[in-house]
Tab-separated table of C-alpha atoms in Angstrom:
chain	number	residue	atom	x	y	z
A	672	UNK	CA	48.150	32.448	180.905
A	673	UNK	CA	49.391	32.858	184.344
A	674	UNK	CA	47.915	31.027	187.195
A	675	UNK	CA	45.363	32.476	189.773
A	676	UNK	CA	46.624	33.331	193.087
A	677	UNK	CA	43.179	33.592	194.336
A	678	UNK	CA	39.083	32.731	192.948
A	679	UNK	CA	37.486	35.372	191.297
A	680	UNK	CA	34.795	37.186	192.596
A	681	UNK	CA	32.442	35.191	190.029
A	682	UNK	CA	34.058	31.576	192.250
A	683	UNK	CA	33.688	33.224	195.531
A	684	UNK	CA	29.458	34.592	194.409
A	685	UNK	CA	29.021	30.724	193.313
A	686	UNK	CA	30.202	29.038	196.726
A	687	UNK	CA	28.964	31.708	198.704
A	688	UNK	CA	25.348	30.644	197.222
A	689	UNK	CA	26.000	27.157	197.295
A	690	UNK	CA	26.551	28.092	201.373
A	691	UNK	CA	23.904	29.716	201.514
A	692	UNK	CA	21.215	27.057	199.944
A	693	UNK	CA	23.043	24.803	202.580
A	694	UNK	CA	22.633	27.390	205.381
A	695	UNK	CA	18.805	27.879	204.461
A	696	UNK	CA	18.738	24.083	204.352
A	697	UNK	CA	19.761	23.596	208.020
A	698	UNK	CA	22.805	20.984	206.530
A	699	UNK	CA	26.062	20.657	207.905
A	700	UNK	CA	29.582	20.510	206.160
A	701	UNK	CA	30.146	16.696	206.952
A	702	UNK	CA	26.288	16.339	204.597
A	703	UNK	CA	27.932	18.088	201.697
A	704	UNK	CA	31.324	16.551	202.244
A	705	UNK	CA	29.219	13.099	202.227
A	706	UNK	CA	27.508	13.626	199.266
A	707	UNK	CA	30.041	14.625	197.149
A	708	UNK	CA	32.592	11.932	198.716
A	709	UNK	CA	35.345	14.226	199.928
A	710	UNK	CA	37.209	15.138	203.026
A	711	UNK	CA	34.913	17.340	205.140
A	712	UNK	CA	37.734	19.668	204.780
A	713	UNK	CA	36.995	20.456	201.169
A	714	UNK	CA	33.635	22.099	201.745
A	715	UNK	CA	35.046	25.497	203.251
A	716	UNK	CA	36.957	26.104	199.987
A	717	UNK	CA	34.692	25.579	197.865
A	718	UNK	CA	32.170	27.424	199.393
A	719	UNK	CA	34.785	30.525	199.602
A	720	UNK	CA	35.745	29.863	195.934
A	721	UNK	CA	38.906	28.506	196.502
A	722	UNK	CA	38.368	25.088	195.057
A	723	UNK	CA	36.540	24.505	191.872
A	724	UNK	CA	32.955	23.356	191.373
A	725	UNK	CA	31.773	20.999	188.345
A	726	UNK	CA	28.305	21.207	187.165
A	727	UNK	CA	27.597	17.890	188.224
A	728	UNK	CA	28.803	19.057	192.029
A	729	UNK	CA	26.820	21.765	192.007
A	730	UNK	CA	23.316	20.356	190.747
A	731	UNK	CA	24.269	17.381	193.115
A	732	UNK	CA	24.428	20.106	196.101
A	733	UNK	CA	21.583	22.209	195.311
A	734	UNK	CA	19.189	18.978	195.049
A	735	UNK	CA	20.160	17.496	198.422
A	736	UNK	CA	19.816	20.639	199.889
A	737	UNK	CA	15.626	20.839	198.719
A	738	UNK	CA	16.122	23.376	196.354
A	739	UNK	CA	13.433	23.859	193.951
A	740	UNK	CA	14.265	27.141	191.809
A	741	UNK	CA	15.043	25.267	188.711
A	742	UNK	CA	15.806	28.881	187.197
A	743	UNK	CA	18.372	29.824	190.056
A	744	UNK	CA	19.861	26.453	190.195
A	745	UNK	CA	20.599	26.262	186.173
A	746	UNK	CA	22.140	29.824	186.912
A	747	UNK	CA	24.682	28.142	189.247
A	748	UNK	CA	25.612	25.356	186.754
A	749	UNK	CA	25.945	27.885	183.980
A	750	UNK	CA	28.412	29.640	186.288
A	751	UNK	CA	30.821	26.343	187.277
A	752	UNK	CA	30.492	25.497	183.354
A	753	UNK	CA	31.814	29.084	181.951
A	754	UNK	CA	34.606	29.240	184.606
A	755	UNK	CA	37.842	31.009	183.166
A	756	UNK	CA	37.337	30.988	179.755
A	757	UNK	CA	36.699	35.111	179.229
A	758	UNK	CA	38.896	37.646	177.290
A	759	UNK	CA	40.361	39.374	179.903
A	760	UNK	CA	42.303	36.026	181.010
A	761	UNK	CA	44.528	37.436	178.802
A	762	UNK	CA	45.094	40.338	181.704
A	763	UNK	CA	45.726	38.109	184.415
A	764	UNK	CA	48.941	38.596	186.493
A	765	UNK	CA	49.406	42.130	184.525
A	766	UNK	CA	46.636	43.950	186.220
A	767	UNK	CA	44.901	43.921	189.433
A	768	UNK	CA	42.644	41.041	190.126
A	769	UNK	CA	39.412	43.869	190.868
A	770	UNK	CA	39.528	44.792	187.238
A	771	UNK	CA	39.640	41.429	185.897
A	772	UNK	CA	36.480	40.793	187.782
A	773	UNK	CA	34.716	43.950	186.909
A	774	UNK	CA	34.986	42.800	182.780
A	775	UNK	CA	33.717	38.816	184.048
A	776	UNK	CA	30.885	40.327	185.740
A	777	UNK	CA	29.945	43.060	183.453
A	778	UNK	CA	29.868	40.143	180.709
A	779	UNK	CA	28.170	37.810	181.861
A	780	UNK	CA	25.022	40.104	183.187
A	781	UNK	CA	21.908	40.385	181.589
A	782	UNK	CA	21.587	43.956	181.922
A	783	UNK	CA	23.780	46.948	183.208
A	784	UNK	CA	22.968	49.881	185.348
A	785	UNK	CA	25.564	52.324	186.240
A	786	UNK	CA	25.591	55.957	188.207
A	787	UNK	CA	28.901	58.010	187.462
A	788	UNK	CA	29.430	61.787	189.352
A	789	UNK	CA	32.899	62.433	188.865
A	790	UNK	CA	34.143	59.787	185.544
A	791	UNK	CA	32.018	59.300	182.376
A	792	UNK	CA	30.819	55.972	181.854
A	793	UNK	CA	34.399	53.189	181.579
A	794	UNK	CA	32.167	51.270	179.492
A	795	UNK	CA	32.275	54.236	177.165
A	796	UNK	CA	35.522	55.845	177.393
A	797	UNK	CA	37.975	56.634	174.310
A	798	UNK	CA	41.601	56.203	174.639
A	799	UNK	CA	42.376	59.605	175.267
A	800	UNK	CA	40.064	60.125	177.765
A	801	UNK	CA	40.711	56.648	179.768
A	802	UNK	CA	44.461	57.417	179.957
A	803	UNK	CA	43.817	60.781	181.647
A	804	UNK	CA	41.645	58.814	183.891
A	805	UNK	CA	44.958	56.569	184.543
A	806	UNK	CA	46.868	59.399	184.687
A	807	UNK	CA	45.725	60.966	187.603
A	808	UNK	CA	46.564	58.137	189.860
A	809	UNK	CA	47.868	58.473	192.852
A	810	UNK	CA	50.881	57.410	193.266
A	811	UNK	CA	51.444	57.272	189.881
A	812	UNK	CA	51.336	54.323	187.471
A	813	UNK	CA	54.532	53.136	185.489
A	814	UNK	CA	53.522	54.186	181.899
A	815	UNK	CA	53.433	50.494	180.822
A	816	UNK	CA	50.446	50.155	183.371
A	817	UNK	CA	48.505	52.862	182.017
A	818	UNK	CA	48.772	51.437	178.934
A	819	UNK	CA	47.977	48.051	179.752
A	820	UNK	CA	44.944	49.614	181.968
A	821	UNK	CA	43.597	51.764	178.976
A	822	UNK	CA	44.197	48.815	176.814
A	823	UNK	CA	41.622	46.539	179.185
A	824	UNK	CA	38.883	49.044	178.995
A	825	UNK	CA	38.624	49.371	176.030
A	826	UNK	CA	38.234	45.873	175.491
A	827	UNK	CA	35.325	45.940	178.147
A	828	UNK	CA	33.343	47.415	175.241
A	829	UNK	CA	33.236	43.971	173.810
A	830	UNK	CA	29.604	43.100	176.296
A	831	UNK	CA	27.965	46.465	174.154
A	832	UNK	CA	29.259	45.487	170.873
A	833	UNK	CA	29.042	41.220	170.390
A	834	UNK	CA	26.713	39.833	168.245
A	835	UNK	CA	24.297	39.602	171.655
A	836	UNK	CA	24.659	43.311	173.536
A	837	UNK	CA	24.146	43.384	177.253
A	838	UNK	CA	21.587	46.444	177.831
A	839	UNK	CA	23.161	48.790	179.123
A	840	UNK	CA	21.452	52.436	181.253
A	841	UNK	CA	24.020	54.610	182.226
A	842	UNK	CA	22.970	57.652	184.372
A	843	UNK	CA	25.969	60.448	184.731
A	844	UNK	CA	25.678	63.806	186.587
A	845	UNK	CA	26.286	66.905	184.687
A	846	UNK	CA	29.075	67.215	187.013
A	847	UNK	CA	30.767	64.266	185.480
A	848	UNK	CA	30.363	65.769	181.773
A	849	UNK	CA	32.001	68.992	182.955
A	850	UNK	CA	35.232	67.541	183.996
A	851	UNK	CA	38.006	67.875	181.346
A	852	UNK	CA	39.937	64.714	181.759
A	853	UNK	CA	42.596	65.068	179.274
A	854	UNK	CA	41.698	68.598	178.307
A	855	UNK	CA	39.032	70.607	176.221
A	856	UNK	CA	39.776	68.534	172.916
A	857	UNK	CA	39.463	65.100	174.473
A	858	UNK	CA	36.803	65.967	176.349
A	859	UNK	CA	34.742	67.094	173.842
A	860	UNK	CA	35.383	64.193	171.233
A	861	UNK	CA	34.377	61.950	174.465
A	862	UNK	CA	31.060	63.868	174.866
A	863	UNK	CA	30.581	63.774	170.878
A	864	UNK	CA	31.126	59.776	171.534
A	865	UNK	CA	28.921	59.195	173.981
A	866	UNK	CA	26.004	60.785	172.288
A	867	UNK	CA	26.769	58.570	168.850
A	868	UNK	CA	26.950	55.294	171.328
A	869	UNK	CA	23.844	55.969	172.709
A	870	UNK	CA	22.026	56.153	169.122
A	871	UNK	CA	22.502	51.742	170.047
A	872	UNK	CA	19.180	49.837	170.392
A	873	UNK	CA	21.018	48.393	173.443
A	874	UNK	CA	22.305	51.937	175.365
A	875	UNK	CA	20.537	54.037	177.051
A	876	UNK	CA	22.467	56.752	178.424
A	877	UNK	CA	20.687	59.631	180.549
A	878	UNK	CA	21.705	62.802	182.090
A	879	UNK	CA	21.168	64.266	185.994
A	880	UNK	CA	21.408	67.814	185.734
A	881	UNK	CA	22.300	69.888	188.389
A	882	UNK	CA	19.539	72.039	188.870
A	883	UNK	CA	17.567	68.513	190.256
A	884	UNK	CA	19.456	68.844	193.828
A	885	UNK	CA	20.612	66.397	195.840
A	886	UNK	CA	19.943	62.543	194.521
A	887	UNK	CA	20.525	59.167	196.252
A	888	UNK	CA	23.899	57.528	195.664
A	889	UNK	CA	25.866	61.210	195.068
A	890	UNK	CA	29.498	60.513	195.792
A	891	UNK	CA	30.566	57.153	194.397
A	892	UNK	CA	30.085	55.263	190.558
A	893	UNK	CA	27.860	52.668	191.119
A	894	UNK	CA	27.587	49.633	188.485
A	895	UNK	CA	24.372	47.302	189.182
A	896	UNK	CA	24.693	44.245	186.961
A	897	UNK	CA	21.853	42.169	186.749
A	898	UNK	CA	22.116	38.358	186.559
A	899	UNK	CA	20.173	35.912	184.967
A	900	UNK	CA	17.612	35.433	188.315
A	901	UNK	CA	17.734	38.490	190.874
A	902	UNK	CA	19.328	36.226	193.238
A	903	UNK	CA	22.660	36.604	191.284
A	904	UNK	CA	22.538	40.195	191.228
A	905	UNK	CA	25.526	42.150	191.749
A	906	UNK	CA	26.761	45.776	193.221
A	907	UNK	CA	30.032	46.922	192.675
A	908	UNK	CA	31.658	50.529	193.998
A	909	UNK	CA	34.481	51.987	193.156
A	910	UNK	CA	36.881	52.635	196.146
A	911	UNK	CA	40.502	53.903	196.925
A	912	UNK	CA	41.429	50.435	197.062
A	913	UNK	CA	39.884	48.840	194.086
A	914	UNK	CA	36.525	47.401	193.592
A	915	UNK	CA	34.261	46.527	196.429
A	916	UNK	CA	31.327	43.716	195.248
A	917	UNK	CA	28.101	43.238	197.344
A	918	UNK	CA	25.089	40.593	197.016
A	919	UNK	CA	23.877	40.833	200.304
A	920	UNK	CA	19.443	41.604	200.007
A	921	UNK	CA	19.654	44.754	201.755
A	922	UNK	CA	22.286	46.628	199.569
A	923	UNK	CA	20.680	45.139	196.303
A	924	UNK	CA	16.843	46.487	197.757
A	925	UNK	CA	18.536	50.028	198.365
A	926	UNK	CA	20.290	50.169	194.994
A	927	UNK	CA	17.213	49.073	193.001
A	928	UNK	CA	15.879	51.842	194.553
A	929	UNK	CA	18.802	54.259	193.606
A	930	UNK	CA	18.329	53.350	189.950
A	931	UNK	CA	15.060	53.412	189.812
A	932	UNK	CA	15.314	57.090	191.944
A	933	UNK	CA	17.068	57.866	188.707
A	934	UNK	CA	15.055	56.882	185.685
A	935	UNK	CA	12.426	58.760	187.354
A	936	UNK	CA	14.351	62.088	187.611
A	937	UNK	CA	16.875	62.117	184.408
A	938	UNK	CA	16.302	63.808	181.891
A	939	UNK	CA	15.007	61.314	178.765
A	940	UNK	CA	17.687	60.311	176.166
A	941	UNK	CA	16.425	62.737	173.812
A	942	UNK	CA	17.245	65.370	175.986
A	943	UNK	CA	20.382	63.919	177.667
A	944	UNK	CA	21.322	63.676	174.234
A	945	UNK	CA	20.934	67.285	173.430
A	946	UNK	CA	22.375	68.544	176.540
A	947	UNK	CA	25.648	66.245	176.201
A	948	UNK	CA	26.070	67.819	172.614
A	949	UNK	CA	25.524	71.039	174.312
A	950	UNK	CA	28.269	70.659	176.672
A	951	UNK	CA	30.338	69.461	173.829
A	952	UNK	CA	29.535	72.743	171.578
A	953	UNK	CA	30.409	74.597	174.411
A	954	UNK	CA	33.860	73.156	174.774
């Protein structure tokens, strides 16, 4: 397995709540450099992720520091305990980091929330239908990276499929089920798929048609992944330039919102169901 050249975006959420519990606390880096018995030095990275953080480190931290959310803290430990031991590992140094921490976060949440206008659901996606998704890059990919890329997403399926499902609501604009990626053929076997994955206890998969207007959120995928305390809640957009992750209160506020903006104004899955195979029939 090839070495990291930087922490993931799991490492950096960790520190940057250990810094904050510190912050809130009113202690300085020389306290926490103290109590662990390291250079003062050492703090900074491991509050940015850079350095790793034992369990012991971090339950030492989080005591000194007066906290007494036994739920949020056992969340933190649980994090410096499963640190780099996930199947896409196996993708590191072969594709960019951004994807990599899209499959850690998606796997380790408790529940999954995503908004897609344009793409259907990655979570979702059939070969076919992933590789025209690679395919339109711009500039475009060598063919090995396609490949590789369609290869990792369909792995991602693993959090809906292990013996312990993540939940998973995924809200997609009719817009989104309208676009042919790959053609007619392979877009219709991906609308016939996603109606037979959403038959699972664990996915809930609902349509926005068009005729309900404008609709908070229009113009980017959103995924909101859910951690085990709200605290450790997580927002991730899709950009030109890869992922973009956000914890900070006031995005996670609005996009709670957003989502639940949308499971008042979808259609139920009965119906998204019957208007996806619609699409497909039509096709």
């Amino acid at each position: 397995m090839p070495p990291r050249s930087s922490p993931t975006e799991r490492q950096r959420r960790l520190g940057a709540e250990l810094r904050k519990m510190r912050l809130a606390a009113g202690m300085t880096t020389e306290f926490a450099a103290g109590l662990l018995e390291v250079p003062r030095t050492n703090v900074p990275n491991m509050e940015s992720g850079r350095s790793g953080l034992s369990v012991e480190r971090v339950r030492t931290l989080s005591g000194n520091y007066g906290c007494e959310d036994k739920a949020l803290v056992d969340a933190l430990a649980a994090m410096a305990m499963a640190r780099g031991k996930g199947w896409w590992e196996a993708y590191r140094g072969a594709l960019p980091e951004g994807l990599l921490d899209i499959a850690e976060l998606e796997w380790h949440a408790t529940r999954l929330s995503t908004l897609q206008t344009v793409h259907l659901p990655g979570l979702l996606h059939l070969s076919e239908y992933a590789r025209a998704v690679f395919t339109a890059v711009l500039p475009p990919l060598p063919a090995s990276d396609i490949e590789l890329r369609v290869a990792h997403r369909l792995e991602r399926r693993r959090v809906l499929d292990r013996p312990d499902p993540v939940r998973y609501a995924g809200y997609v604009h009719e817009a989104a089920l309208r676009m042919q990626f790959g053609g007619r053929r392979a877009t219709r076997e991906q609308l016939r798929h996603l109606c037979a994955m959403s038959e699972q206890e664990n996915i809930e998969l609902r349509v926005l048609p068009v005729q309900a207007g404008a609709f908070p959120g229009a113009g980017h995928a959103v995924l909101y992944a859910e951690g085990p305390v709200p605290q450790l809640d997580t927002v991730q957009l899709d950009s030109a330039h890869g992922p973009v992750f956000s914890h900070a209160e006031g995005e996670l506020v609005k996009y709670r919102a957003h989502f639940a903006w949308m499971e008042t104004h979808a259609l139920s899955t009965a119906q998204s169901r019957d208007f996806i195979h619609g699409i497909a029939h039509e096709l």
